Each structure stands twice: as structure tokens, then as C-alpha cells.
Short mmCIF file of C-alpha atoms in Angstrom, two decimals:
data_model
loop_
_atom_site.label_atom_id
_atom_site.label_comp_id
_atom_site.label_asym_id
_atom_site.label_seq_id
_atom_site.Cartn_x
_atom_site.Cartn_y
_atom_site.Cartn_z
CA UNK V 1 121.97 217.25 204.70
CA UNK V 2 120.83 214.13 202.94
CA UNK V 3 123.45 212.05 201.07
CA UNK V 4 123.74 212.56 197.27
CA UNK V 5 121.82 210.25 194.95
CA UNK V 6 123.59 206.98 193.98
CA UNK V 7 124.42 208.12 190.44
CA UNK V 8 126.41 211.12 191.80
CA UNK V 9 128.18 208.95 194.32
CA UNK V 10 129.24 206.64 191.44
CA UNK V 11 130.46 209.56 189.37
CA UNK V 12 132.47 210.81 192.32
CA UNK V 13 134.16 207.43 192.68
CA UNK V 14 135.09 207.44 188.99
CA UNK V 15 136.59 210.92 189.22
CA UNK V 16 138.59 209.92 192.28
CA UNK V 17 139.91 206.90 190.42
CA UNK V 18 141.18 209.14 187.62
CA UNK V 19 142.93 211.58 189.96
CA UNK V 20 145.95 209.35 190.80
CA UNK V 21 146.63 208.95 187.06
CA UNK V 22 146.06 212.57 186.12
CA UNK V 23 148.14 214.05 188.92
CA UNK V 24 151.56 212.64 187.77
CA UNK V 25 150.82 213.70 184.19
CA UNK V 26 150.01 217.24 185.28
CA UNK V 27 153.08 217.31 187.46
CA UNK V 28 155.24 216.20 184.53
CA UNK V 29 153.78 218.91 182.33
CA UNK V 30 154.45 221.53 185.00
CA UNK V 31 158.11 220.44 185.27
CA UNK V 32 158.55 220.46 181.49
CA UNK V 33 157.03 223.91 181.28
CA UNK V 34 159.44 225.33 183.92
CA UNK V 35 162.32 223.89 182.53
CA UNK V 36 177.01 242.75 161.30
CA UNK V 37 178.74 240.65 158.77
CA UNK V 38 180.58 240.87 155.43
CA UNK V 39 178.60 242.11 152.44
CA UNK V 40 176.95 239.71 150.02
CA UNK V 41 179.27 237.40 148.08
CA UNK V 42 180.29 238.38 144.59
CA UNK V 43 177.49 237.96 142.10
CA UNK V 44 178.83 235.69 139.40
CA UNK V 45 177.42 233.44 136.75
CA UNK V 46 177.08 229.88 137.95
CA UNK V 47 177.04 226.78 135.74
CA UNK V 48 173.66 225.27 135.06
CA UNK V 49 174.74 222.12 136.86
CA UNK V 50 177.02 222.20 139.84
CA UNK V 51 178.92 219.19 141.18
CA UNK V 52 177.12 217.51 143.99
CA UNK V 53 179.94 216.71 145.78
CA UNK V 54 174.21 223.97 170.91
CA UNK V 55 172.01 225.65 174.33
CA UNK V 56 170.61 222.31 175.54
CA UNK V 57 173.02 219.95 177.26
CA UNK V 58 171.17 216.89 178.50
CA UNK V 59 173.12 213.75 177.79
CA UNK V 60 171.01 210.69 177.01
CA UNK V 61 171.41 207.49 175.01
CA UNK V 62 173.42 208.25 171.87
CA UNK V 63 172.12 207.12 168.50
CA UNK V 64 175.12 206.92 166.16
CA UNK V 65 174.33 208.22 162.70
CA UNK V 66 176.32 205.57 160.86
CA UNK V 67 175.02 202.54 162.73
CA UNK V 68 171.54 201.26 163.36
CA UNK V 69 169.89 200.07 166.52
CA UNK V 70 167.82 196.93 166.83
CA UNK V 71 164.65 198.96 167.12
CA UNK V 72 165.35 200.76 163.85
CA UNK V 73 165.83 197.47 162.04
CA UNK V 74 162.58 196.03 163.34
CA UNK V 75 160.43 194.20 160.80
CA UNK V 76 157.53 196.32 162.02
CA UNK V 77 158.90 199.43 160.29
CA UNK V 78 156.96 199.99 157.04
CA UNK V 79 158.59 200.50 153.67
CA UNK V 80 159.52 204.07 152.74
CA UNK V 81 159.81 205.78 149.39
CA UNK V 82 160.95 209.42 149.15
CA UNK V 83 160.16 211.19 145.89
CA UNK V 84 161.70 214.47 144.72
CA UNK V 85 163.34 216.09 141.70
CA UNK V 86 167.08 215.85 140.90
CA UNK V 87 167.94 219.11 142.69
CA UNK V 88 168.78 219.93 146.29
CA UNK V 89 166.21 222.65 147.07
CA UNK V 90 163.61 220.97 149.31
CA UNK V 91 165.06 217.51 148.69
CA UNK V 92 168.40 217.77 150.46
CA UNK V 93 166.85 218.25 153.89
CA UNK V 94 164.56 215.20 153.82
CA UNK V 95 167.20 213.08 152.08
CA UNK V 96 169.57 213.78 154.96
CA UNK V 97 166.89 212.82 157.46
CA UNK V 98 166.06 209.60 155.61
CA UNK V 99 169.63 208.49 154.94
CA UNK V 100 170.77 209.12 158.51
CA UNK V 101 167.71 207.44 159.99
CA UNK V 102 169.03 203.90 159.74
CA UNK V 103 165.82 202.87 158.01
CA UNK V 104 165.67 201.14 154.66
CA UNK V 105 164.23 203.51 152.06
CA UNK V 106 163.88 204.00 148.33
CA UNK V 107 164.04 207.00 146.04
CA UNK V 108 161.76 207.93 143.17
CA UNK V 109 160.43 204.94 141.21
CA UNK V 110 161.62 203.91 137.76
CA UNK V 111 159.68 205.84 135.17
CA UNK V 112 159.06 208.71 137.58
CA UNK V 113 157.25 211.64 136.04
CA UNK V 114 155.78 214.81 137.49
CA UNK V 115 152.73 215.56 135.32
CA UNK V 116 152.23 212.82 132.73
CA UNK V 117 152.30 209.05 132.59
CA UNK V 118 151.14 206.19 134.77
CA UNK V 119 153.64 207.13 137.47
CA UNK V 120 152.95 210.86 137.44
CA UNK V 121 153.17 212.26 140.94
CA UNK V 122 151.38 215.58 140.64
CA UNK V 123 147.87 214.05 140.63
CA UNK V 124 148.70 212.30 143.89
CA UNK V 125 150.34 215.23 145.63
CA UNK V 126 148.02 216.67 148.31
CA UNK V 127 149.34 220.21 147.74
CA UNK V 128 150.47 219.84 144.14
CA UNK V 129 154.16 219.76 144.97
CA UNK V 130 157.08 217.53 145.95
CA UNK V 131 158.61 216.02 148.01
CA UNK V 132 156.32 213.11 148.86
CA UNK V 133 156.88 210.24 151.25
CA UNK V 134 155.09 206.93 150.74
CA UNK V 135 154.86 204.86 153.91
CA UNK V 136 153.92 201.21 153.60
CA UNK V 137 153.72 200.98 149.81
CA UNK V 138 153.38 203.06 146.66
CA UNK V 139 149.61 202.64 146.69
CA UNK V 140 149.23 204.45 150.02
CA UNK V 141 148.28 208.10 150.45
CA UNK V 142 151.57 210.02 150.50
CA UNK V 143 152.86 212.33 153.21
CA UNK V 144 153.47 215.83 151.85
CA UNK V 145 155.45 218.85 153.11
CA UNK V 146 159.10 218.57 154.17
CA UNK V 147 158.45 219.22 157.84
CA UNK V 148 155.81 216.47 158.02
CA UNK V 149 158.07 214.05 156.14
CA UNK V 150 160.94 214.73 158.54
CA UNK V 151 158.61 214.23 161.50
CA UNK V 152 157.31 210.89 160.21
CA UNK V 153 160.78 209.52 159.47
CA UNK V 154 162.07 210.76 162.80
CA UNK V 155 159.24 209.08 164.65
CA UNK V 156 159.66 205.76 162.82
CA UNK V 157 163.43 205.75 163.28
CA UNK V 158 163.50 207.15 166.81
CA UNK V 159 165.76 210.01 165.70
CA UNK V 160 163.36 212.83 166.59
CA UNK V 161 164.74 213.06 170.13
CA UNK V 162 161.43 211.99 171.64
CA UNK V 163 163.17 210.08 174.46
CA UNK V 164 164.33 213.40 175.86
CA UNK V 165 161.99 216.39 175.98
CA UNK V 166 164.81 218.89 175.50
CA UNK V 167 166.19 216.98 172.51
CA UNK V 168 162.74 216.70 170.94
CA UNK V 169 162.11 220.40 171.40
CA UNK V 170 165.50 221.37 169.96
CA UNK V 171 165.16 219.03 166.99
CA UNK V 172 161.74 220.49 166.21
CA UNK V 173 163.08 224.03 166.57
CA UNK V 174 165.90 223.32 164.11
CA UNK V 175 163.45 222.07 161.50
CA UNK V 176 161.41 225.26 161.84
CA UNK V 177 164.54 227.43 161.72
CA UNK V 178 165.76 225.62 158.60
CA UNK V 179 162.45 226.39 156.93
CA UNK V 180 162.87 230.09 157.78
CA UNK V 181 166.36 230.14 156.25
CA UNK V 182 165.11 228.37 153.14
CA UNK V 183 162.28 230.88 152.75
CA UNK V 184 164.80 233.74 153.00
CA UNK V 185 166.95 232.11 150.31
CA UNK V 186 163.94 231.70 148.03
CA UNK V 187 163.13 235.37 148.42
CA UNK V 188 166.60 236.82 147.79
CA UNK V 189 168.84 234.29 146.06
CA UNK V 190 168.87 233.31 142.35
CA UNK V 191 168.19 229.67 141.55
CA UNK V 192 168.67 227.38 138.57
CA UNK V 193 165.29 228.54 137.32
CA UNK V 194 164.87 232.12 138.55
CA UNK V 195 167.33 235.01 138.30
CA UNK V 196 167.33 238.39 140.01
CA UNK V 197 164.34 240.28 138.67
CA UNK V 198 162.09 237.23 138.72
CA UNK V 199 159.14 237.61 141.03
CA UNK V 200 160.21 238.83 144.44
CA UNK V 201 163.92 238.35 143.73
CA UNK V 202 165.32 241.88 143.45
CA UNK V 203 168.66 243.53 144.09
CA UNK V 204 167.24 244.79 147.37
CA UNK V 205 166.02 241.40 148.60
CA UNK V 206 169.38 239.89 147.60
CA UNK V 207 171.30 242.46 149.63
CA UNK V 208 168.96 242.09 152.59
CA UNK V 209 169.49 238.33 152.53
CA UNK V 210 173.25 238.63 152.96
CA UNK V 211 173.44 241.70 155.19
CA UNK V 212 170.49 241.14 157.51
CA UNK V 213 168.59 237.88 157.25
CA UNK V 214 171.35 235.27 157.03
CA UNK V 215 173.61 236.93 159.64
CA UNK V 216 170.67 237.00 162.04
CA UNK V 217 169.74 233.33 161.54
CA UNK V 218 173.31 232.08 161.62
CA UNK V 219 174.04 234.10 164.73
CA UNK V 220 171.09 232.59 166.56
CA UNK V 221 172.22 229.08 165.64
CA UNK V 222 175.75 229.80 166.86
CA UNK V 223 174.35 230.70 170.27
CA UNK V 224 172.32 227.48 170.48
CA UNK V 225 175.11 225.13 169.40
CA UNK V 226 177.51 223.45 171.80
CA UNK V 227 181.30 223.78 171.51
CA UNK V 228 181.52 220.26 170.12
CA UNK V 229 179.12 221.06 167.29
CA UNK V 230 175.95 219.56 168.74
CA UNK V 231 172.53 220.99 169.31
CA UNK V 232 171.22 217.95 171.19
CA UNK V 233 172.60 215.28 173.47
CA UNK V 234 173.01 212.80 170.59
CA UNK V 235 174.02 215.28 167.90
CA UNK V 236 172.25 213.24 165.24
CA UNK V 237 168.58 214.04 165.59
CA UNK V 238 166.39 214.43 162.52
CA UNK V 239 166.29 218.18 163.15
CA UNK V 240 170.07 218.43 163.04
CA UNK V 241 170.16 216.54 159.75
CA UNK V 242 167.34 218.64 158.29
CA UNK V 243 169.10 221.88 159.24
CA UNK V 244 172.36 220.65 157.71
CA UNK V 245 170.56 220.15 154.39
CA UNK V 246 169.77 223.87 154.28
CA UNK V 247 173.08 225.14 155.69
CA UNK V 248 174.95 223.10 153.08
CA UNK V 249 173.11 225.03 150.38
CA UNK V 250 174.24 228.27 152.04
CA UNK V 251 177.81 226.94 152.29
CA UNK V 252 177.85 226.16 148.56
CA UNK V 253 177.23 229.87 147.95
CA UNK V 254 179.64 231.33 150.51
CA UNK V 255 181.12 228.94 153.05
CA UNK V 256 183.49 231.45 154.62
CA UNK V 257 180.65 233.92 155.06
CA UNK V 258 178.52 231.28 156.75
CA UNK V 259 181.03 230.05 159.30
CA UNK V 260 183.78 232.64 159.85
CA UNK V 261 183.36 233.95 163.38
CA UNK V 262 180.94 231.12 164.18
CA UNK V 263 183.21 228.30 165.38
CA UNK V 264 180.50 226.20 167.01
CA UNK V 265 178.28 226.28 163.94
CA UNK V 266 181.32 225.47 161.79
CA UNK V 267 182.09 222.47 164.01
CA UNK V 268 178.53 221.26 163.61
CA UNK V 269 178.66 221.60 159.82
CA UNK V 270 182.01 219.83 159.48
CA UNK V 271 181.04 217.06 161.91
CA UNK V 272 177.94 216.14 159.91
CA UNK V 273 179.73 216.63 156.57
CA UNK V 274 182.36 214.03 157.53
CA UNK V 275 179.83 211.30 158.27
CA UNK V 276 179.79 208.40 155.84
CA UNK V 277 176.12 208.71 155.05
CA UNK V 278 176.43 212.43 154.37
CA UNK V 279 179.25 211.71 151.92
CA UNK V 280 176.99 209.19 150.21
CA UNK V 281 174.27 211.80 149.84
CA UNK V 282 176.68 214.38 148.41
CA UNK V 283 178.19 211.86 145.99
CA UNK V 284 174.78 210.77 144.74
CA UNK V 285 175.08 207.30 146.26
CA UNK V 286 171.96 207.44 148.40
CA UNK V 287 168.61 206.18 147.06
CA UNK V 288 167.83 209.77 146.08
CA UNK V 289 170.65 209.79 143.53
CA UNK V 290 172.49 212.92 142.40
CA UNK V 291 171.06 216.32 143.25
CA UNK V 292 172.13 219.49 141.44
CA UNK V 293 172.83 222.72 143.28
CA UNK V 294 169.61 224.73 143.32
CA UNK V 295 170.61 228.15 144.71
CA UNK V 296 173.33 229.79 142.63
CA UNK V 297 175.68 232.68 143.36
CA UNK V 298 174.46 234.99 140.64
CA UNK V 299 171.75 235.49 138.04
CA UNK V 300 171.47 232.90 135.27
CA UNK V 301 172.02 234.20 131.74
#
């Protein structure tokens, strides 16, 4: 048979030149791919404002939560501003991620308003809701949605576990799980602004929250957590901080219910709670300021 035309011979050489690069990548991908509780707490009237007071084990470089690495303090990291209301709700999770990141960040600007005024945020919110994260200046297009905000901060700070595939996967899983728990709370638990009988919040959904949904989620987390209260090799990934922001809101309602019989999950909660930066968040000393308890233990009268 006659040899192929020159243009096909050239294409063949190009494909062969790509093969040595593609093969290790494919190999890496293949390796990565292989690798009933107490009834609901007593329903009681809560004050309108409440005081704001593991199965992956791959040890890699630790990133202490209360110290910063040289890379985190790099001048190349853009400015950050995190904007949310003065309640925990969706703000606690991203505040924990930001304050434990080691990055310099700011809270809502002076004169902050939601609907009206020159600093109104609603017109700038891509989905008409908070929180928002401004990266590189207040005149930039903001990042919306809590999961996206956590991902951006984690990437900038290097706290997303990206250096270790297992850590990155677990951190991402915890963010998703935290969102599921939050959604369950929104469906069945009264808040500062919505009592039982408002919307989907019924006696039935409230009972299901405490007898089915929360026990299931908390039980799954107990199985994933290590005996020392870590989900990842560092124990301080953005996902672990994000999850803590939701579990703290469950603990404010019924701490014993959340952690009795779940020693590993309890160790995780107490370990993060004792960190200096967590204390600052709870005491209102972070750039976010004070945040009121959003979910309450009974209907509001």
C-alpha cells in the first residue's frame, strides 16, 4: 500500500506527541476513581434575639486554623467583602469559612441596605438574595450562593483540601451535606420570622425533622468522622468550617439531642468551637459582627 499523504503523517506525529502527556493524566484519573433517636425537643417560646455567644484518613500538610501560611498572606490575594444580614441562617457557614481562611476580609459596608439607598445590595444580587462575596473590590460583580462563596474562599486560601484528592472530596461533600441539613431545618423548624403554620412549616414537618431527618443526617456524619473529630487530614478545611456553621444552629436548639450517642461528631463540634477564631465569630468580633439566632425552638408569638 502507498504511504499516507503528508498532511496525515503530520497529524499522526502530533497525536503521538500528545500521547505521553495524556497517558499519565488518564492513569491518575483511573487511580482516583478506584480509590432512632429521642423525640423532638420541647416546643417553647424563644426570645426574639438570642445571645450569639471522619472515613478518610490521609495525612498531609496541616493548615492550622488559627495561624496563616505565607501563601495565604500573599499580596496576590484580592480583597474580600462578605455581605449578609445580622442573623446566622445562611451567614454563619460562610463567615466560618472566611474567618478561618487566614485571609483578610471585610463585612458589610457602612450604610449597608438591602433594597434602598446607594449601597442597596438587592439590585446587585444575581439571584435576589444574600449572602454576596465581592472579590477584588466593591465595584466587581459579586459571587452569590453560599456554596459558591465557600468554594471561592477555599480556593483563594488553600483551605479547600485541593492538595489532597480525598480531602477535597470530603470537604466538598460536607458543604453539600450542610446544605441538606439547612434545607431540612427550613422546612420543619420555626425561625425568627416564620412560626409553625407558615408555609411548609407544619406540626408534621417539625416532627419529621427531629425523628427522621436530623437523626439520619447526624448518623451519617458520625460514621464519616474520625475518633479525633476530623473529617479530613487537616481537620480545618473549608467544608468542615461550613458544616460547623449549620451544626451550631442545630446545637443551639438541642445540643444533647445532636451529639448524645455520637462521640466523634461531638468531638468535631467541640474542637472547632474551642478555636480562637470560632470564639470571635460567636462573640461578634469577626468582620461580620453579631449574628442573632435564626432557628428557634418553638413558634414565635
